Coordinates of C-alpha atoms and ligand atoms in Angstrom, one line a residue:
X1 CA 0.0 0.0 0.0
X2 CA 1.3 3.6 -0.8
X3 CA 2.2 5.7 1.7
X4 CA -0.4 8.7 2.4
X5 CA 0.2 12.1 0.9
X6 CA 0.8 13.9 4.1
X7 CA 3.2 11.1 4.9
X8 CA 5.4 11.8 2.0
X9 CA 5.2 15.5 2.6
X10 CA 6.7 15.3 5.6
X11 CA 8.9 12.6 5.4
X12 CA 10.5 14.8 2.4
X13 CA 11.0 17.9 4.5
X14 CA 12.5 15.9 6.8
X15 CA 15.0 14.0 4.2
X16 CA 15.6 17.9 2.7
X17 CA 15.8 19.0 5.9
X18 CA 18.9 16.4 6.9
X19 CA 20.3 16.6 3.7
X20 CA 21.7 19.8 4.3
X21 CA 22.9 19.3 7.6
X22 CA 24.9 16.9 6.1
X23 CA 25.8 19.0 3.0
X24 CA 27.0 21.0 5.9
X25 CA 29.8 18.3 6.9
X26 CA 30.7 17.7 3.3
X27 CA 31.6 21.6 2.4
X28 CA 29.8 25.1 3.1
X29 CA 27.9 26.8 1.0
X30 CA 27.2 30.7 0.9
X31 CA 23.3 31.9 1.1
X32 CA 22.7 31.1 -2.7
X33 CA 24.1 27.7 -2.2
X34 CA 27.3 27.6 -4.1
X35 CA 29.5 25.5 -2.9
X36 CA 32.9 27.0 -1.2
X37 CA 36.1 25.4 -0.6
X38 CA 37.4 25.6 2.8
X39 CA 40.9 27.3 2.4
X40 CA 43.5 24.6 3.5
X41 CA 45.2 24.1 6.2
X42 CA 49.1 24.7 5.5
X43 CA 48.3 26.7 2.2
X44 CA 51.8 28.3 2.0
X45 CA 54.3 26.2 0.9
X46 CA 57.4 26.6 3.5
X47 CA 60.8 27.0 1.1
X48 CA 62.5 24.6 -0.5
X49 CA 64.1 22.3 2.7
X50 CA 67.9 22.3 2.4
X51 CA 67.8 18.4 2.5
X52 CA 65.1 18.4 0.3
X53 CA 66.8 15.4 -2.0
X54 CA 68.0 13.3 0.7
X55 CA 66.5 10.1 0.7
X56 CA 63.1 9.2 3.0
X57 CA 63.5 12.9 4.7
X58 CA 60.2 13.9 2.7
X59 CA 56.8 11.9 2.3
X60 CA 53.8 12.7 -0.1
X61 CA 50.5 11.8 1.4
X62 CA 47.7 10.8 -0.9
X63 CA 44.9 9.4 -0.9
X64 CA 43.7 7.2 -4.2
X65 CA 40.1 8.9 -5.7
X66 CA 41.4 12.4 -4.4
X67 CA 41.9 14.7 -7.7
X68 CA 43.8 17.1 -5.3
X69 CA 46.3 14.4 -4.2
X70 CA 46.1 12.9 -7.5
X71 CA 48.3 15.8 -9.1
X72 CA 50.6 15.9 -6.7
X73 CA 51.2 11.9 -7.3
X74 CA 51.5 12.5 -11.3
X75 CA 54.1 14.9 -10.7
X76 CA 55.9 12.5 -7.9
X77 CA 55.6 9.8 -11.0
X78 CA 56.5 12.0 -14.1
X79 CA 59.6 13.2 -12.4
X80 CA 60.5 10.0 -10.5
X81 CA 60.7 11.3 -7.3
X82 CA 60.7 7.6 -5.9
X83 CA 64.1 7.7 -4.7
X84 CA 64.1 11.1 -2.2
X85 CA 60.2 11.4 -1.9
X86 CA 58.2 8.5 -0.1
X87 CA 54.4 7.8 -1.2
X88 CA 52.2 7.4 1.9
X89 CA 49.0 6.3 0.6
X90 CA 46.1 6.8 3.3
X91 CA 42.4 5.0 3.0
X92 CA 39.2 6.5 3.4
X93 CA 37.2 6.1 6.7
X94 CA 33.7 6.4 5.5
X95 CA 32.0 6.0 8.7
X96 CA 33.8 8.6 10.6
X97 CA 34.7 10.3 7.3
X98 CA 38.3 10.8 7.7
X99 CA 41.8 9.5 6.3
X100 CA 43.5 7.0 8.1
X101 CA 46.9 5.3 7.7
X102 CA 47.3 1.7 6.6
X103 CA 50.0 1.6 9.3
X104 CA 50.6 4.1 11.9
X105 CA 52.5 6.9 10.6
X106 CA 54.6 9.2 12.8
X107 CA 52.3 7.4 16.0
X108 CA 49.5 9.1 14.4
X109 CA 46.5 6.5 13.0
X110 CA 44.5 9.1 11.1
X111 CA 45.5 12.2 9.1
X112 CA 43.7 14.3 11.4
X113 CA 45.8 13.1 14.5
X114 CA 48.9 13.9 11.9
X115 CA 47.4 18.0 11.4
X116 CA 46.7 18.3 15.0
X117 CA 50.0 17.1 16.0
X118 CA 51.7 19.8 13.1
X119 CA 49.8 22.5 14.6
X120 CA 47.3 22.6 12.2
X121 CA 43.9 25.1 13.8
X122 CA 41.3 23.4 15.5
X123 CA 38.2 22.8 13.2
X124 CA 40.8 22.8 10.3
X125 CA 40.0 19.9 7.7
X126 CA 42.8 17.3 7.5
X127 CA 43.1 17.1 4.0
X128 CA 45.6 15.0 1.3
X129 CA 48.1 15.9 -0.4
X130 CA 50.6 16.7 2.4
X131 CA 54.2 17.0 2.0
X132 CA 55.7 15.8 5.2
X133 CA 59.1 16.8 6.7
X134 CA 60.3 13.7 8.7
X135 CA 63.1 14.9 10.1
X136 CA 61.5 18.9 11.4
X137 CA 58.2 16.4 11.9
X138 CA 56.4 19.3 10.3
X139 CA 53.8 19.6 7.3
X140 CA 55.4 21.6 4.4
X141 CA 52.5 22.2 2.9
X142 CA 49.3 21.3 2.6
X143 CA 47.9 22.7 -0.2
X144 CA 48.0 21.0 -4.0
X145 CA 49.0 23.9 -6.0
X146 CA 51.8 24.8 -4.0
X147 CA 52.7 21.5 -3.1
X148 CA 53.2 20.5 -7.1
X149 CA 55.2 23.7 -7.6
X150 CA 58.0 22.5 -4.7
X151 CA 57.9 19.0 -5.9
X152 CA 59.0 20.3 -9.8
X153 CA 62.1 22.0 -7.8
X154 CA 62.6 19.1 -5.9
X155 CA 65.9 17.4 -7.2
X156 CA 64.4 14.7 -9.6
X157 CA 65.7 11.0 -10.9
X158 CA 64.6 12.3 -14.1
X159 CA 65.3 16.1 -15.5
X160 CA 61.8 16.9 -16.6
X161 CA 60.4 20.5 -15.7
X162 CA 57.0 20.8 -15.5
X163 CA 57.0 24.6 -15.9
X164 CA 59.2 25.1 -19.0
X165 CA 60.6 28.7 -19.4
X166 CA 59.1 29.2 -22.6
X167 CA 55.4 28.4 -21.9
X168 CA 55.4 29.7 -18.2
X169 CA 53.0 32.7 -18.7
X170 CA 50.2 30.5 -20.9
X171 CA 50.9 28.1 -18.0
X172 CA 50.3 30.1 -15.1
X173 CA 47.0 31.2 -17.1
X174 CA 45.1 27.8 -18.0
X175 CA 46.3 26.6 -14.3
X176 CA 44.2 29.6 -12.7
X177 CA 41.2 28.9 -15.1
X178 CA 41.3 25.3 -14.5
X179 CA 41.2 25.1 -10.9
X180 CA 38.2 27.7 -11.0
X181 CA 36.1 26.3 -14.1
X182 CA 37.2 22.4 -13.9
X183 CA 39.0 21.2 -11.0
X184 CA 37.1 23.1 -8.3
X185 CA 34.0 23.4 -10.9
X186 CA 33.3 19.7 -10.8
X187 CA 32.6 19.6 -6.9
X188 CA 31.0 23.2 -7.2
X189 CA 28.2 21.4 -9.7
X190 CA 28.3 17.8 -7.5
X191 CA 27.8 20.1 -3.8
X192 CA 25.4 22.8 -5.5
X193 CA 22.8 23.7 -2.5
X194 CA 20.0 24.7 -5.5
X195 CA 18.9 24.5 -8.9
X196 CA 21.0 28.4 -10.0
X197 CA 24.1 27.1 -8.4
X198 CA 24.7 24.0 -10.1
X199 CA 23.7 25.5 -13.4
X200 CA 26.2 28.6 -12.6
X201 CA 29.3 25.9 -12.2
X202 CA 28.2 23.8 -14.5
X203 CA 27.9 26.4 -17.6
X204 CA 31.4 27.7 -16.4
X205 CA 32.6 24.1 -16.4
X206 CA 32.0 23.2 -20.3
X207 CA 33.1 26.8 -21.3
X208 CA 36.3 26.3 -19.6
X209 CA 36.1 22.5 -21.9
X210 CA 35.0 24.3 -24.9
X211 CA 38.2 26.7 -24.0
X212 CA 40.6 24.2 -24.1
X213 CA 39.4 22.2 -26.6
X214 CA 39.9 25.2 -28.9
X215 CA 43.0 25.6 -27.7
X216 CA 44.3 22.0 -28.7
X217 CA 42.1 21.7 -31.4
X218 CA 44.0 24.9 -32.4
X219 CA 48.0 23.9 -31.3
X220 CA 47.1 20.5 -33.1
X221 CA 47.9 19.1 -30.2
X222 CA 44.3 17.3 -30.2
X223 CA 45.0 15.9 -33.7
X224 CA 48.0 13.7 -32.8
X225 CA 51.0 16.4 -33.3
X226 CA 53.3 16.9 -30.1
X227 CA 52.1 19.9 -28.2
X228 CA 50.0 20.0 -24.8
X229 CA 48.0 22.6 -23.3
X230 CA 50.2 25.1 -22.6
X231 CA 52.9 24.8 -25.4
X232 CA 55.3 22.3 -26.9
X233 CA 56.3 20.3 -23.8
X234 CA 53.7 18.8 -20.7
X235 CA 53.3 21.7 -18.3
X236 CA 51.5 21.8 -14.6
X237 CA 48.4 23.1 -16.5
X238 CA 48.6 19.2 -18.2
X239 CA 49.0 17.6 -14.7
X240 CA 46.1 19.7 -12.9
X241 CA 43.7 18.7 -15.9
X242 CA 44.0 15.0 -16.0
X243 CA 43.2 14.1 -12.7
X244 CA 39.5 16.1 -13.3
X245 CA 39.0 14.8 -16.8
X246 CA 40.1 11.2 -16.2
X247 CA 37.4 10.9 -13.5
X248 CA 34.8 12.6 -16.2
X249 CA 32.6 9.3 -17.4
X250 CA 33.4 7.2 -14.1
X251 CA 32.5 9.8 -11.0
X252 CA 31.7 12.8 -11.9
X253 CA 29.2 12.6 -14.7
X254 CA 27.2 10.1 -12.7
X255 CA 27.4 11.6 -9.4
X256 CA 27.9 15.0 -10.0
X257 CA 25.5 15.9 -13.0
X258 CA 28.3 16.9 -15.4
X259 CA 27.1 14.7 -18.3
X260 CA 25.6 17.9 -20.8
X261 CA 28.3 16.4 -23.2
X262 CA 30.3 13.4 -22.6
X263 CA 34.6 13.6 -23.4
X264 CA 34.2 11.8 -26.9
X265 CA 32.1 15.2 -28.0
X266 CA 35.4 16.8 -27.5
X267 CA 38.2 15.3 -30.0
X268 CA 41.2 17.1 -29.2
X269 CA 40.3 16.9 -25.4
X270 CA 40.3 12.9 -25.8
X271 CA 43.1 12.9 -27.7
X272 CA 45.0 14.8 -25.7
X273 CA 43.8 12.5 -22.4
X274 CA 45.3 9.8 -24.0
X275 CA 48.5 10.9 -24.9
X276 CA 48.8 11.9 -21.0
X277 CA 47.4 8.8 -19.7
X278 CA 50.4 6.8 -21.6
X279 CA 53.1 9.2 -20.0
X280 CA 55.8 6.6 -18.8
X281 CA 54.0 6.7 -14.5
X282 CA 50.8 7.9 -14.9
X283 CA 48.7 5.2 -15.5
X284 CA 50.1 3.4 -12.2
X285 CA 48.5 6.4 -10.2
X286 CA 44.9 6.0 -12.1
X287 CA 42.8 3.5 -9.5
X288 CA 39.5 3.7 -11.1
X289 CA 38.1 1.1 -8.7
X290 CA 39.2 2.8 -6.0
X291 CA 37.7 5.7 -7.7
X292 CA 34.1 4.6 -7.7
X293 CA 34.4 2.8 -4.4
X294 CA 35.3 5.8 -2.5
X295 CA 33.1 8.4 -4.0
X296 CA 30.1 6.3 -4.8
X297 CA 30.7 4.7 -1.1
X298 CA 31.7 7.5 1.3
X299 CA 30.0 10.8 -0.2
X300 CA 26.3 9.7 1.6
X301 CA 24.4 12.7 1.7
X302 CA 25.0 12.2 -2.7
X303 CA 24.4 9.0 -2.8
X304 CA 23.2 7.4 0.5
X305 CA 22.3 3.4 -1.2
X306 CA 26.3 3.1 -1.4
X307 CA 25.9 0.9 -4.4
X308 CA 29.1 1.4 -6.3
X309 CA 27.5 1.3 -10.2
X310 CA 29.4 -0.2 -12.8
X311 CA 31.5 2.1 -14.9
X312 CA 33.2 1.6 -18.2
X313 CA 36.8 0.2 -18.4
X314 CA 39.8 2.7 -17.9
X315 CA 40.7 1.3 -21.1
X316 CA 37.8 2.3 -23.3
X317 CA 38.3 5.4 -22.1
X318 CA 41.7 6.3 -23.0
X319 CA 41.8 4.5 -26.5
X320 CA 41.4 6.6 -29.8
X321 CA 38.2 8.5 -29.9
X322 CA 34.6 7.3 -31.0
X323 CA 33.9 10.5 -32.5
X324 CA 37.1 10.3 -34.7
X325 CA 36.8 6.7 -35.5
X326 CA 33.0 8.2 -36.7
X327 CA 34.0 11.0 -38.4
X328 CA 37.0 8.7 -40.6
X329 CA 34.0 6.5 -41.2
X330 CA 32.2 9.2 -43.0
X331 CA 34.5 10.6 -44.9
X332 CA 35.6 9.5 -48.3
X333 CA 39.0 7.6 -48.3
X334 CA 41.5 8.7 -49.9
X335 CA 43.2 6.8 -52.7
X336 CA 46.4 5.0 -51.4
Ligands
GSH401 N1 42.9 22.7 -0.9 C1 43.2 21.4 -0.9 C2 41.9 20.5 -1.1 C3 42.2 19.1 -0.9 C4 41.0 18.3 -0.6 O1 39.8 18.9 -0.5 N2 41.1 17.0 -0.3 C5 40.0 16.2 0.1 C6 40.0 14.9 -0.7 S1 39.5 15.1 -2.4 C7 40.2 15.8 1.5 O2 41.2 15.4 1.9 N3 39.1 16.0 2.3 C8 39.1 15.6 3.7 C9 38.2 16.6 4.5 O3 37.6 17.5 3.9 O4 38.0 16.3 5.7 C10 44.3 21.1 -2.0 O5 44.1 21.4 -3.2 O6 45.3 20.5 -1.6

């Protein structure tokens, strides 16, 4: 039998009413209901440590589905930081929704234990990625896009800068739109409080696509000649992209309502996934089961079943594009 009418009503307010208490835990929103990130707790990178180099004095802290974490692990990999850098990988706690470590770290069994002990402010969220000095027992910094910057000055196995000279200022400039329109404009559409704040962050979100795909479409660098987003060589702008766009079809379209046009609707933007995906390192820090698991699993007040839906492949996603296999279809072939 249904339930009655005034049943439903209230049982709705209720839900609604909940639902933003908890909306509340997962990030606050202003009075229009856009979501705002909480500034982070060791945003300022301390200098470059004199023993930055030596081996084990530095950790990385990471957690798997975190996009934020995510870039600072592709630039760990890209530049083989292996041998002076260690890779702490912490798990989610979905219950008590925090990070904890595998294995005590420090004496510490969660991150938050770890920020507390650093200093960090009460209330502060104990977020990944952290760079972690072992020897001062101090947090370097605790925020992604300074914390990617001091890892590409960090003395590297492998001489690769991520911020060529020649391509620093279109650099700089796609980084800042990125982490505005994409990187922060993915959770700004997935936490929207109301119907004008999702459609705000997500309009902003697929100009900020359309931008780049222009731009590659443009450089060629979509149309399999070398080039990347922000010139000839892979830049930071490259590194804070993928972690966003690889998650596209298997988190954030589902979950977050960014599905107006899937990736294969953008040519050059595929192509140009690809090519970073086969980087020698970056597919070993793409966990696309770990992915769905975490954000599908732990973000409740989005998804309170749990159920972990199935996604497509990594593979299928990082192959040659659909739209271009279409398009070759349709044309006329040339004679040989
Ligand atoms: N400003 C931070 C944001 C990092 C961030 O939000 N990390 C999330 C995971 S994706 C986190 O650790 N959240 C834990 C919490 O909010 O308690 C950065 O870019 O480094």
């Amino acid at each position: 039998m249904l339930p009655p009418p005034w049943l439903v009503r209230s049982a709705r307010h209720l839900w609604h009413w909940q639902w933003l208490q908890l909306m509340n835990g997962l990030g606050p929103a202003d009075a229009q209901g856009n979501y705002r990130r909480p500034p982070a707790a060791f945003a300022e990178a301390l200098a470059l440590p004199d023993d930055a180099g030596v081996a084990d004095a530095h950790v990385v802290i990471v957690g798997r589905s975190c996009p934020w974490a995510h870039r600072a692990w592709l630039v760990w990999a890209l530049r083989r930081l292996q041998a002076t850098v260690a890779l702490v990988v912490v798990e989610p706690d979905p219950r008590a929704g925090r990070w904890r470590f595998g294995e005590p770290f420090e004496g510490c069994s969660t991150l938050a234990e770890l920020y507390g002990r650093c200093g960090a402010p009460p209330g502060s969220r104990a977020t990944v990625p952290v760079l972690y000095d072992r020897r001062r027992r101090q947090v370097v910094v605790g925020e992604s896009a300074r914390l990617i910057e001091l890892l590409n000055r960090w003395p590297a196995g492998r001489d690769f800068d991520l911020d060529p000279p020649g391509q620093r200022a279109a650099t700089a400039a796609w980084r800042e739109r990125l982490q505005t329109g994409v990187n922060d404009g993915v959770y700004r559409c997935g936490f929207a409080r109301s119907q004008a704040a999702y459609e705000s962050a997500e309009a902003e979100l697929f100009a900020t696509l359309d931008a780049v795909e222009q731009a590659l479409a443009a450089s060629g660098a979509g149309a399999g000649e070398p080039g990347w987003l922000s010139g000839p060589h892979p830049s930071l702008a490259d590194v804070q992209l993928f972690p966003t766009l690889i998650r596209l079809e298997l988190v954030y379209a589902p979950l977050f309502g960014v599905s107006r046009r899937p990736l294969w609707q953008f040519p050059a933007l595929w192509h140009w996934r690809s090519r970073f995906h086969q980087l020698p390192g970056v597919a070993d820090t793409c966990c696309p089961e770990a992915w769905r698991r975490d954000y599908f699993g732990a973000l409740f007040p989005l998804h309170p079943s749990g159920i972990v839906p199935a996604g497509p492949a990594l593979a299928t996603l990082v192959g040659s594009c659909p739209m271009a296999a279409a398009d070759a279809g349709s044309q006329p072939r040339r004679p040989e």
